[in-house]
PDB file of C-alpha atoms and ligand atoms in Angstrom:
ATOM      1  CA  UNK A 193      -4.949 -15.383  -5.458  1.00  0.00           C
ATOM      2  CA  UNK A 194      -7.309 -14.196  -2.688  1.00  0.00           C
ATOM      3  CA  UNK A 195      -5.834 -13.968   0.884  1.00  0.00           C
ATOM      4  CA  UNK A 196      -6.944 -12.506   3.972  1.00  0.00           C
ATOM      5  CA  UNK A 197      -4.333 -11.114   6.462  1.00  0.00           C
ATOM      6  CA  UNK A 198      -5.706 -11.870  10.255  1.00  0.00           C
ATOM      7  CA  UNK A 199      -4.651 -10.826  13.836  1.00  0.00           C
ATOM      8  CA  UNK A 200      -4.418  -8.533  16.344  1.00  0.00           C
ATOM      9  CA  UNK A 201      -3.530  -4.735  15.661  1.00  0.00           C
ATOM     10  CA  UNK A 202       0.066  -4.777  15.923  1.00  0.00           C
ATOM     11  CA  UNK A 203       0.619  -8.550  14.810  1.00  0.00           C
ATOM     12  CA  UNK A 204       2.141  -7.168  11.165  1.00  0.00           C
ATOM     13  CA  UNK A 205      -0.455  -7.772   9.187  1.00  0.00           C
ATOM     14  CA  UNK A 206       0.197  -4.175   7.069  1.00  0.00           C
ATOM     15  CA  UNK A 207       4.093  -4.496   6.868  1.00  0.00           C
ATOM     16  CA  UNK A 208       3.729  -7.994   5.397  1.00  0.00           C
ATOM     17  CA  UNK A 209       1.055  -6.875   3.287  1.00  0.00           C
ATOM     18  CA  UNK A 210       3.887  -4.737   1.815  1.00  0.00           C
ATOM     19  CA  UNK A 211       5.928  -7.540   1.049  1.00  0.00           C
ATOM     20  CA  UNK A 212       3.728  -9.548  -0.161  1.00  0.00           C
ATOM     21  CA  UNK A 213       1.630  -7.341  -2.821  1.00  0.00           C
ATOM     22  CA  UNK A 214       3.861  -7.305  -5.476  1.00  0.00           C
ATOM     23  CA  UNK A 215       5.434 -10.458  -5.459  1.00  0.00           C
ATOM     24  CA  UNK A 216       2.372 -11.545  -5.891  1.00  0.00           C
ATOM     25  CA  UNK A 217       0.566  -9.207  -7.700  1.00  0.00           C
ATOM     26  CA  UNK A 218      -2.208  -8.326  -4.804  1.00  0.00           C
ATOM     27  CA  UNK A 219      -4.080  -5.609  -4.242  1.00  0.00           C
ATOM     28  CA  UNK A 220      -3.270  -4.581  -0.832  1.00  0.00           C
ATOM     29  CA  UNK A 221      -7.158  -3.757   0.687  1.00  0.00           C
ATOM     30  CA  UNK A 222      -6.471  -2.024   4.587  1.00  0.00           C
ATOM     31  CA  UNK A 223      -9.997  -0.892   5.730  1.00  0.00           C
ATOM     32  CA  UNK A 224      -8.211   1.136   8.559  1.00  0.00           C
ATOM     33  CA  UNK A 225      -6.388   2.953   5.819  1.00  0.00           C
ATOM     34  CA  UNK A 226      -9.049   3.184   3.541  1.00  0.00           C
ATOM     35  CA  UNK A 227     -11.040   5.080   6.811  1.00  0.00           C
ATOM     36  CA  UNK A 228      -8.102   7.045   7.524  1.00  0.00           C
ATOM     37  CA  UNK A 229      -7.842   8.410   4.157  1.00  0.00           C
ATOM     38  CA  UNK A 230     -11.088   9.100   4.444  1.00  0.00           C
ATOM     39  CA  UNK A 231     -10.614  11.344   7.605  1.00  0.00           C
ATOM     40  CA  UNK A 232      -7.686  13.461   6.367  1.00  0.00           C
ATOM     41  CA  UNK A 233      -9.737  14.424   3.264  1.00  0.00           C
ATOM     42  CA  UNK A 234     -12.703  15.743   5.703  1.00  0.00           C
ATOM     43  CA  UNK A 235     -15.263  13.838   3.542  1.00  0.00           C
ATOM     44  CA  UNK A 236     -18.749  12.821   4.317  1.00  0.00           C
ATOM     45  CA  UNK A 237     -17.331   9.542   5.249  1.00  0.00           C
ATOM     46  CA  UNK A 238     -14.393  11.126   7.271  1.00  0.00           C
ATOM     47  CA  UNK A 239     -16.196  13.130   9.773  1.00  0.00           C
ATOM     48  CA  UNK A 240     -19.155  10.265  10.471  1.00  0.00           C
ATOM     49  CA  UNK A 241     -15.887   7.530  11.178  1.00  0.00           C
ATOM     50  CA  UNK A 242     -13.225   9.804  12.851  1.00  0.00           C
ATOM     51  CA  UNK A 243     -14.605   9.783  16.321  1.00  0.00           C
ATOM     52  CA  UNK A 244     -15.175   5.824  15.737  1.00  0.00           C
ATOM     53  CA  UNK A 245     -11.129   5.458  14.993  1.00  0.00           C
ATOM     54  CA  UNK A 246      -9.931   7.795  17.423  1.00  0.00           C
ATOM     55  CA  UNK A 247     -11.688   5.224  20.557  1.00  0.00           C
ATOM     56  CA  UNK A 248     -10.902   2.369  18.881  1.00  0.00           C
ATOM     57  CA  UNK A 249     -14.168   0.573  18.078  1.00  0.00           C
ATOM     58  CA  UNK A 250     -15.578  -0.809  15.509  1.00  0.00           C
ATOM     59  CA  UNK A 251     -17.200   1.425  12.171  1.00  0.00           C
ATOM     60  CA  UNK A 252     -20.141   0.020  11.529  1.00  0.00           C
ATOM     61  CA  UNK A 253     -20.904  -3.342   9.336  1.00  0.00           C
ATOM     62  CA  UNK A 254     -22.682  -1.178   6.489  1.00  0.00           C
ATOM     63  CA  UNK A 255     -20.192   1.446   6.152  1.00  0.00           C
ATOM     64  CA  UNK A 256     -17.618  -1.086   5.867  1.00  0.00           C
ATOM     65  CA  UNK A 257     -19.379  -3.255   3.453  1.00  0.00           C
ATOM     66  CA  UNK A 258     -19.774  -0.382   1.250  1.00  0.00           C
ATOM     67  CA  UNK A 259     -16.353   0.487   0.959  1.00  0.00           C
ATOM     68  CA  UNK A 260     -15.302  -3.321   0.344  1.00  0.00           C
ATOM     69  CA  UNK A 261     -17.877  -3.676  -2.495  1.00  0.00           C
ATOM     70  CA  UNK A 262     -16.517  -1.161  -4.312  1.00  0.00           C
ATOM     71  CA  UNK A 263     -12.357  -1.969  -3.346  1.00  0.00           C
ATOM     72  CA  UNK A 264     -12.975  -5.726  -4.306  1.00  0.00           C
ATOM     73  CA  UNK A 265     -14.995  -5.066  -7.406  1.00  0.00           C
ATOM     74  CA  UNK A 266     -12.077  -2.103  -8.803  1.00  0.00           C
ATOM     75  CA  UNK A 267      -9.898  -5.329  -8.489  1.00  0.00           C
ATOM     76  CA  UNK A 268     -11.491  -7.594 -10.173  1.00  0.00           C
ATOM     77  CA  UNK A 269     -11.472  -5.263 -13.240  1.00  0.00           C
ATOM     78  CA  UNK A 270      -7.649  -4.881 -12.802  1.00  0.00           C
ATOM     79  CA  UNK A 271      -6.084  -6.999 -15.172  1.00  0.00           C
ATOM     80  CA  UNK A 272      -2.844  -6.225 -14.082  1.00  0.00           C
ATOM     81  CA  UNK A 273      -3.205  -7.932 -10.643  1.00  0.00           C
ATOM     82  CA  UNK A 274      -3.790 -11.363  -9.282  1.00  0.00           C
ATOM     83  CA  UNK A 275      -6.113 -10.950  -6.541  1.00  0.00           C
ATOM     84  CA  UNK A 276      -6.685  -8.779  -3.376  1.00  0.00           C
ATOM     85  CA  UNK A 277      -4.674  -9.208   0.289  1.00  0.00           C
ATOM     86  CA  UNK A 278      -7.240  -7.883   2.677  1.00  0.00           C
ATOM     87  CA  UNK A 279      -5.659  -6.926   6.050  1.00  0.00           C
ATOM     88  CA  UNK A 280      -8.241  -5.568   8.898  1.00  0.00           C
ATOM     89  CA  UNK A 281     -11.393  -7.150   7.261  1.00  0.00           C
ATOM     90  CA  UNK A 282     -13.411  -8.445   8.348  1.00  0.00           C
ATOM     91  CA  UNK A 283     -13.430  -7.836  11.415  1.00  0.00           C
ATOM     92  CA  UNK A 284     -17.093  -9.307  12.908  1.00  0.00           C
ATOM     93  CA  UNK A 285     -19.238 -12.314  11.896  1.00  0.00           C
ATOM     94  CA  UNK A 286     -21.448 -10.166  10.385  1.00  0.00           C
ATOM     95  CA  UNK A 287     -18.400  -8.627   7.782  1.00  0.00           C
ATOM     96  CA  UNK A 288     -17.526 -12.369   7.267  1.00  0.00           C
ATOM     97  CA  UNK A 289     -21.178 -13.093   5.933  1.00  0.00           C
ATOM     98  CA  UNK A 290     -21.211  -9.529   4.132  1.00  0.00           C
ATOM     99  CA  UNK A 291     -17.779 -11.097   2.594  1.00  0.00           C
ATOM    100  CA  UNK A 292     -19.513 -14.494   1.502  1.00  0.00           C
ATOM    101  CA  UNK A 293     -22.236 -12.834  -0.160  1.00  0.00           C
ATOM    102  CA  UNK A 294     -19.827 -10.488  -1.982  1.00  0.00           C
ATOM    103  CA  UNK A 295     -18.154 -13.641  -3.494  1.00  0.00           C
ATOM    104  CA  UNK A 296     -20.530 -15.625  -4.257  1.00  0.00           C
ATOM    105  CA  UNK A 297     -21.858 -12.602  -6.608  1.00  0.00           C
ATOM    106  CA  UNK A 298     -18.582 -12.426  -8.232  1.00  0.00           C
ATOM    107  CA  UNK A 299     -17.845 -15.709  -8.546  1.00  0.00           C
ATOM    108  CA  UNK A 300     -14.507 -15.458  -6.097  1.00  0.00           C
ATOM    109  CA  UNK A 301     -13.284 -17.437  -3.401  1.00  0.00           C
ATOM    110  CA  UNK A 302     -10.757 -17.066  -0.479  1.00  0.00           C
ATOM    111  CA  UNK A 303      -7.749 -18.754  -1.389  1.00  0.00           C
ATOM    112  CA  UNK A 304      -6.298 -18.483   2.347  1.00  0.00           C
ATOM    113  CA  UNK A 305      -6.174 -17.287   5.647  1.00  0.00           C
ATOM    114  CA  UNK A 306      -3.004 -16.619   7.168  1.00  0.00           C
ATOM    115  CA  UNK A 307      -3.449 -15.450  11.110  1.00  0.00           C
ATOM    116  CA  UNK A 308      -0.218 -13.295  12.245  1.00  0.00           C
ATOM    117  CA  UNK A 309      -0.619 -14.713  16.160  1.00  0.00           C
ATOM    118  CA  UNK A 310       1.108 -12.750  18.375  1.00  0.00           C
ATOM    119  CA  UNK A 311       0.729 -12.453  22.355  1.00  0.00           C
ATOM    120  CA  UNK A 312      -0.485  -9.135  23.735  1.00  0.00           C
ATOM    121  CA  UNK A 313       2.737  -7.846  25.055  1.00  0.00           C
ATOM    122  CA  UNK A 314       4.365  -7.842  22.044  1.00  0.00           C
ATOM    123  CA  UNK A 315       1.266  -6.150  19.915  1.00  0.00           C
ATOM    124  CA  UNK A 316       1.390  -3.357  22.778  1.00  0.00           C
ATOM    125  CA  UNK A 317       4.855  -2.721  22.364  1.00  0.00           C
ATOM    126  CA  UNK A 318       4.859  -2.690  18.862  1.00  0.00           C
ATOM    127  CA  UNK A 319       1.852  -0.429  19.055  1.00  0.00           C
ATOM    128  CA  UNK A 320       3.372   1.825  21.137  1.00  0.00           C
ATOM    129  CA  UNK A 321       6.065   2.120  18.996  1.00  0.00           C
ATOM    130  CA  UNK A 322       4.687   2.311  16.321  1.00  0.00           C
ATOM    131  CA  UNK A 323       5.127   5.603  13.890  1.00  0.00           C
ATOM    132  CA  UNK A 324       3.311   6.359  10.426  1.00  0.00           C
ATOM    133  CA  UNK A 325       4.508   8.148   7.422  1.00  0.00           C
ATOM    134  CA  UNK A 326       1.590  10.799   6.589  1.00  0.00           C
ATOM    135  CA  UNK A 327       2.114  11.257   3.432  1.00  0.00           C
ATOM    136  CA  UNK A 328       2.899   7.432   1.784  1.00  0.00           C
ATOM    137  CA  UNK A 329       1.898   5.828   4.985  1.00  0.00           C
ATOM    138  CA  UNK A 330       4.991   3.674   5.590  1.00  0.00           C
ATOM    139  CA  UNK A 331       4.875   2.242   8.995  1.00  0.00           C
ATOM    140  CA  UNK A 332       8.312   2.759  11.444  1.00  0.00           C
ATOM    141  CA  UNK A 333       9.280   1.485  14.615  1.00  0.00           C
ATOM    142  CA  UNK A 334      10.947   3.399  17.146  1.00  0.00           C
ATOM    143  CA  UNK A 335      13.007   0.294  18.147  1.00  0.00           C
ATOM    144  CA  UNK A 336      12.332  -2.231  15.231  1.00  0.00           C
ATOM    145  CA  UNK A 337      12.428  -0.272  12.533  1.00  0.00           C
ATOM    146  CA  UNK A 338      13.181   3.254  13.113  1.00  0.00           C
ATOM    147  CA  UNK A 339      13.529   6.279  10.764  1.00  0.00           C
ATOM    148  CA  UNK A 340      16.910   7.674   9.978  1.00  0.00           C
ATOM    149  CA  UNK A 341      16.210  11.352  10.475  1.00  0.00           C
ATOM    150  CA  UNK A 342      14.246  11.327  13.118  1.00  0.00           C
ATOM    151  CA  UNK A 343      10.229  12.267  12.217  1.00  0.00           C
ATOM    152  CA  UNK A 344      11.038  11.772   8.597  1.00  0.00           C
ATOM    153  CA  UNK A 345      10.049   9.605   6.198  1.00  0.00           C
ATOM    154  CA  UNK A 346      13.407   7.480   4.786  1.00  0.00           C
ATOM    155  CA  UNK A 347      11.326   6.447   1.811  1.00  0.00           C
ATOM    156  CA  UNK A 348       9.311  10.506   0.733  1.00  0.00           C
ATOM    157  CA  UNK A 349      10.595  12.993   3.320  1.00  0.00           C
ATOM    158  CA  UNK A 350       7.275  12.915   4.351  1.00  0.00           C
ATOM    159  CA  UNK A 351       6.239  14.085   8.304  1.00  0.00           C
ATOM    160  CA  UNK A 352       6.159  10.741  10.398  1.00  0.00           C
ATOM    161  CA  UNK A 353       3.721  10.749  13.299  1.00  0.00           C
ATOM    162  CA  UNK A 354       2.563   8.826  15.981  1.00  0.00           C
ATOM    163  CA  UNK A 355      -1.456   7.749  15.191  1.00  0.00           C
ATOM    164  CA  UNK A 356      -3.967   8.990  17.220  1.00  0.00           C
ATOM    165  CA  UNK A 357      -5.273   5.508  18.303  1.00  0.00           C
ATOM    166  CA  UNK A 358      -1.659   4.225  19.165  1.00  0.00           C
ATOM    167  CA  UNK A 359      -2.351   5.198  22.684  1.00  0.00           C
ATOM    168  CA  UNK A 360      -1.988   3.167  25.831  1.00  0.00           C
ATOM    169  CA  UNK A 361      -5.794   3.396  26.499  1.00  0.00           C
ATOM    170  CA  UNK A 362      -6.639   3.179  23.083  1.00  0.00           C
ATOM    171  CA  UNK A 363      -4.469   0.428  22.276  1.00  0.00           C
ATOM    172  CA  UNK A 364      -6.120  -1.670  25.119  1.00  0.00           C
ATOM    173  CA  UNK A 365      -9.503  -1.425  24.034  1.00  0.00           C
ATOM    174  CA  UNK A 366      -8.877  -2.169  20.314  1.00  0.00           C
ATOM    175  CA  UNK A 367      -7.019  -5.402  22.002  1.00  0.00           C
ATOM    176  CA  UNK A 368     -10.495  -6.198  23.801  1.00  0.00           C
ATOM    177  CA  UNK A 369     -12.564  -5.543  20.551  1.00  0.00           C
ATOM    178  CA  UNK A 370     -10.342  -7.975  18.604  1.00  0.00           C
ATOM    179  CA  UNK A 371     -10.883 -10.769  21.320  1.00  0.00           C
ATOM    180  CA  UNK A 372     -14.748 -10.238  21.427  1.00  0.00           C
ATOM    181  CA  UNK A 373     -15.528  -9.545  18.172  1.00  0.00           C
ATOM    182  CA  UNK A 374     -12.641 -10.538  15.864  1.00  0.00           C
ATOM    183  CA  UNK A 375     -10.912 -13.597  17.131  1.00  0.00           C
ATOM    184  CA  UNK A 376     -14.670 -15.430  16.690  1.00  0.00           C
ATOM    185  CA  UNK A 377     -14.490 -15.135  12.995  1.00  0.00           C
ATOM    186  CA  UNK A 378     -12.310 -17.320  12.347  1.00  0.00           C
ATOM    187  CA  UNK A 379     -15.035 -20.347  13.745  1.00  0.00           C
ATOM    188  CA  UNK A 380     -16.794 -19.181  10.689  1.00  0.00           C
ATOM    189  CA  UNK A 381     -14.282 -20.142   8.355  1.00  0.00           C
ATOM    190  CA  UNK A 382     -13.445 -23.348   9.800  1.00  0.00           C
ATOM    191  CA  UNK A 383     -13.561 -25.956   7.020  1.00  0.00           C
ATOM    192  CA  UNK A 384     -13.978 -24.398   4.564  1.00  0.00           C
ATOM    193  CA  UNK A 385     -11.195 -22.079   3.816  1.00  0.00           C
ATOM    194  CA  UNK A 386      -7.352 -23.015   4.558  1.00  0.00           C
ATOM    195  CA  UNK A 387      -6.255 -21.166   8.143  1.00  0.00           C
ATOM    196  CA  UNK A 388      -2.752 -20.955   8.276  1.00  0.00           C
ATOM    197  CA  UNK A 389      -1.154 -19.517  11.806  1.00  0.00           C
ATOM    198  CA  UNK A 390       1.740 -17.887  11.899  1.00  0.00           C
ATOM    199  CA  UNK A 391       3.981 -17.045  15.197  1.00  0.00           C
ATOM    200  CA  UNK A 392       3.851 -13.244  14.389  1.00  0.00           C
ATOM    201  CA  UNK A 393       6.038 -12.661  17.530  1.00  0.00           C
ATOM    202  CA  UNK A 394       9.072 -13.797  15.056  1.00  0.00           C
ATOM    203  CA  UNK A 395      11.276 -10.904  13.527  1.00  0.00           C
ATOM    204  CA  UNK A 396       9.730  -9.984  10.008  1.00  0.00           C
ATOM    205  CA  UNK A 397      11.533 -11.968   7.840  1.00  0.00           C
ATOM    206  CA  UNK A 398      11.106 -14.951   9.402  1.00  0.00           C
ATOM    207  CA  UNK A 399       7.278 -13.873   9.565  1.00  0.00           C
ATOM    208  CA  UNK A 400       7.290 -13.327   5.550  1.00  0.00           C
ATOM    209  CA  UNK A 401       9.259 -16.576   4.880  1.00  0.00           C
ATOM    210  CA  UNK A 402       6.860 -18.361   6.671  1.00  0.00           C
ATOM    211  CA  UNK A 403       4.124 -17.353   4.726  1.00  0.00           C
ATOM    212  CA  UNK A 404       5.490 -18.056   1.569  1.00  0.00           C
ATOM    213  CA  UNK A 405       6.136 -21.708   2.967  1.00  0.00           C
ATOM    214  CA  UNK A 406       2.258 -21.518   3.270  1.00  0.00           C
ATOM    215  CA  UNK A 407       1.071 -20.144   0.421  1.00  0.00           C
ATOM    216  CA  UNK A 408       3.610 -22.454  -1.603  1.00  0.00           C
ATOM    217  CA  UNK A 409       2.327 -25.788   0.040  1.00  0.00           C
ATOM    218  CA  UNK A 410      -0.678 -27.960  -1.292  1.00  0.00           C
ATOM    219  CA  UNK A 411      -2.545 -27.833   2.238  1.00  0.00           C
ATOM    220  CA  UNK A 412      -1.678 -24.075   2.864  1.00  0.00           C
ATOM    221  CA  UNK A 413      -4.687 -22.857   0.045  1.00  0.00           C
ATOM    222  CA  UNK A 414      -7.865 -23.630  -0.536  1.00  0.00           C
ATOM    223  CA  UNK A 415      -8.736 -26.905  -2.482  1.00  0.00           C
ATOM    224  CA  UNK A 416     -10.371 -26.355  -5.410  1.00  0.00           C
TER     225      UNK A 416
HETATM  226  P1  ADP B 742      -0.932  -4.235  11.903  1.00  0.00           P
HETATM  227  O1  ADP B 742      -1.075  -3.845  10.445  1.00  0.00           O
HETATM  228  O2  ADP B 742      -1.259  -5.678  12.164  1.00  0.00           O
HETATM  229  O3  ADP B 742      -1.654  -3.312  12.850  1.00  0.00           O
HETATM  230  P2  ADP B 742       1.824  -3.270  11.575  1.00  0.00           P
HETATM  231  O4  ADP B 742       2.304  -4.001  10.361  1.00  0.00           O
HETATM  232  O5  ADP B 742       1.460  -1.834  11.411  1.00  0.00           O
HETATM  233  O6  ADP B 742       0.614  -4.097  12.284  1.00  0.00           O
HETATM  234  O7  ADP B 742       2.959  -3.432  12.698  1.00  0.00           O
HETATM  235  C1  ADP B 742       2.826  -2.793  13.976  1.00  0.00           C
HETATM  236  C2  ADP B 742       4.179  -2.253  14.420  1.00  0.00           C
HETATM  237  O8  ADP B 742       5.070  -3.335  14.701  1.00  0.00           O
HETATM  238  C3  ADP B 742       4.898  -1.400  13.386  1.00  0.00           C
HETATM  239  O9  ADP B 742       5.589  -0.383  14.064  1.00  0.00           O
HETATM  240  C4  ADP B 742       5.881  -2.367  12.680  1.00  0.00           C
HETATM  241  O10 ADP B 742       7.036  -1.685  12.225  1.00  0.00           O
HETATM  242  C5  ADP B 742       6.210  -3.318  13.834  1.00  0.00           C
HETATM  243  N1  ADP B 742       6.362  -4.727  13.419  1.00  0.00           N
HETATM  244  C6  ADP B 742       5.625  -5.400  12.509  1.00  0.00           C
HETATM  245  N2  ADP B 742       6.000  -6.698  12.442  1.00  0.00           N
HETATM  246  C7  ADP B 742       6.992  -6.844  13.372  1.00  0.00           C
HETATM  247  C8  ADP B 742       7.801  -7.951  13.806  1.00  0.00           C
HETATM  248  N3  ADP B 742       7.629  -9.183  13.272  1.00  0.00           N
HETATM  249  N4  ADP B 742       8.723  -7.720  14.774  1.00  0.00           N
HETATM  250  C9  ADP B 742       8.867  -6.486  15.325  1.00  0.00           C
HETATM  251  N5  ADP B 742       8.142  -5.406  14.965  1.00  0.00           N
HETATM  252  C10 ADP B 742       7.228  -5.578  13.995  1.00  0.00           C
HETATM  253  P1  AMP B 743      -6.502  -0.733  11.674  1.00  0.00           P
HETATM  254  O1  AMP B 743      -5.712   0.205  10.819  1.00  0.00           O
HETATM  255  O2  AMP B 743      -6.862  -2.007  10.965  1.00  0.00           O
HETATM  256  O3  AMP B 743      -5.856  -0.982  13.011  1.00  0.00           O
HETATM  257  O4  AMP B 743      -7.895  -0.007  11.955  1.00  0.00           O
HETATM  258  C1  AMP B 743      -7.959   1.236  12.642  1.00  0.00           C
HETATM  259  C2  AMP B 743      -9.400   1.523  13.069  1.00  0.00           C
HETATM  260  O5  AMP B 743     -10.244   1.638  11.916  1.00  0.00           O
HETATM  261  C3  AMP B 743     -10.070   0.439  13.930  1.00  0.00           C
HETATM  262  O6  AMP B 743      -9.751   0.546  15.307  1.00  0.00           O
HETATM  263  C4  AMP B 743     -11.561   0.716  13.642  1.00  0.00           C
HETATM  264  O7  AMP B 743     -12.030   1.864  14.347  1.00  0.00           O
HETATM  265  C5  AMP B 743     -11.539   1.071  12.166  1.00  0.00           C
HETATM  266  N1  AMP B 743     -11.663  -0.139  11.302  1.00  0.00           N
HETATM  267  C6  AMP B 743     -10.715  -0.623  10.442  1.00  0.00           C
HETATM  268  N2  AMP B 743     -11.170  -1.722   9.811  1.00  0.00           N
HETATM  269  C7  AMP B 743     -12.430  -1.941  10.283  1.00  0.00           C
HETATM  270  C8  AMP B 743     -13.416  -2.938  10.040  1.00  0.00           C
HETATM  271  N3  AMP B 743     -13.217  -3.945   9.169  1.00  0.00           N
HETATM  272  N4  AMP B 743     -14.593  -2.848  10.721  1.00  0.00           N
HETATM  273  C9  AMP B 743     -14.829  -1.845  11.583  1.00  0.00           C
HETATM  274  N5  AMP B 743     -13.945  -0.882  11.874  1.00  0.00           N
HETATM  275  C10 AMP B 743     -12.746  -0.913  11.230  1.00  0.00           C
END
């Protein structure tokens, strides 16, 4: 099974994307982690996107593309998995068709859409709140979900941080980005792939159990 994970930043799409990967056997495909790897390790890659992330716009379509070819194709030869669970692509009209062409060469399809709708005051809170493990990347709240020690990781001990683009200023343009260049996408799927929205204001297990009342119903997936 194919799905892609749509919203806002904020709206949950990574910490369902934790719940949902192995239950189902996705590969859990995060182009803002992917880049953010990328940066820590100082690579080619890192240093052309790190002033991108850090103003919170948009990498650009090719650089994006590129990393997606290779993510979705390393799953497809996985035979231990059932699909990918992309969350943060794509993320302009022009990643959508980028995404089209990819699957029609390798003979995949999107099985769903679930959108994670939440209103802007809640994705700014939970932004703000918002701390990341950086070492295993597991994402805290300061209110919703908080660490025990404080700054540590409950799950590796690792150091947990606030990220650089979880800023008030930052987090208000990456809000404006989504609504001009995001939100539109999902005209291009109309009809033809199953769009399933979600209240993502809801706590998170109500968020993940309506999913799976989605993704278990005839209408929720694509038709064949
Ligand atoms: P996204 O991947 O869409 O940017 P995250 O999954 O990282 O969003 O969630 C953003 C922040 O909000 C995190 O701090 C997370 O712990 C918290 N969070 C996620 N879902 C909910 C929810 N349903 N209710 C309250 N807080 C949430
Ligand atoms: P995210 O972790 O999804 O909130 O992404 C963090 C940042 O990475 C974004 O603000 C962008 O700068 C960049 N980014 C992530 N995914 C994409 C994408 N699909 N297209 C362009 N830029 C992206």
């Amino acid at each position: 099974m194919n799905l892609v994970l749509f919203g806002p930043p904020g709206s949950g799409k990574g910490t369902q994307a934790e719940r949902l990967r192995n239950k189902w056997k996705l590969r859990h495909i995060s182009t803002g982690d992917l880049l953010r790897e990328a940066v820590a390790a100082k690579s080619e890659l890192g240093q052309r996107v790190e002033s991108v992330l850090a103003s919170g716009q948009l990498v650009s379509d090719d650089i994006i593309l590129g990393l997606m070819r290779d993510a979705i194709l390393a799953v497809k030869k996985d035979a231990t998995l059932s699909g990918w669970l992309l969350d943060g692509f794509p993320r302009t009209v022009g990643q959508a068709k980028g995404l089209d062409a990819l699957l029609a060469e390798t003979g995949s399809r999107i099985d769903a859409i679930v959108v994670l709708d939440a209103t802007r005051d809640a994705v700014i809170e939970r932004l703000s709140g918002r701390r990341t493990c950086t070492q295993c990347k597991t994402v805290y709240h300061v209110k919703y979900n908080p660490t025990r020690v404080d700054g540590v990781c409950d799950k590796c001990g690792g150091k947990v941080v606030q990220r650089e683009d979880d800023r008030p200023e930052t987090i208000a343009r990456r809000l404006d980005v989504y609504e001009a260049q995001t939100r539109p996408i999902l005209a291009h799927y109309e009809g033809r792939v199953a769009t399933n929205v979600i209240d993502g204001d809801l706590p998170v297990d109500d968020v993940t159990a309506k999913i799976e009342r989605v993704l278990h119903s005839p209408g929720g997936r694509t038709a064949a």
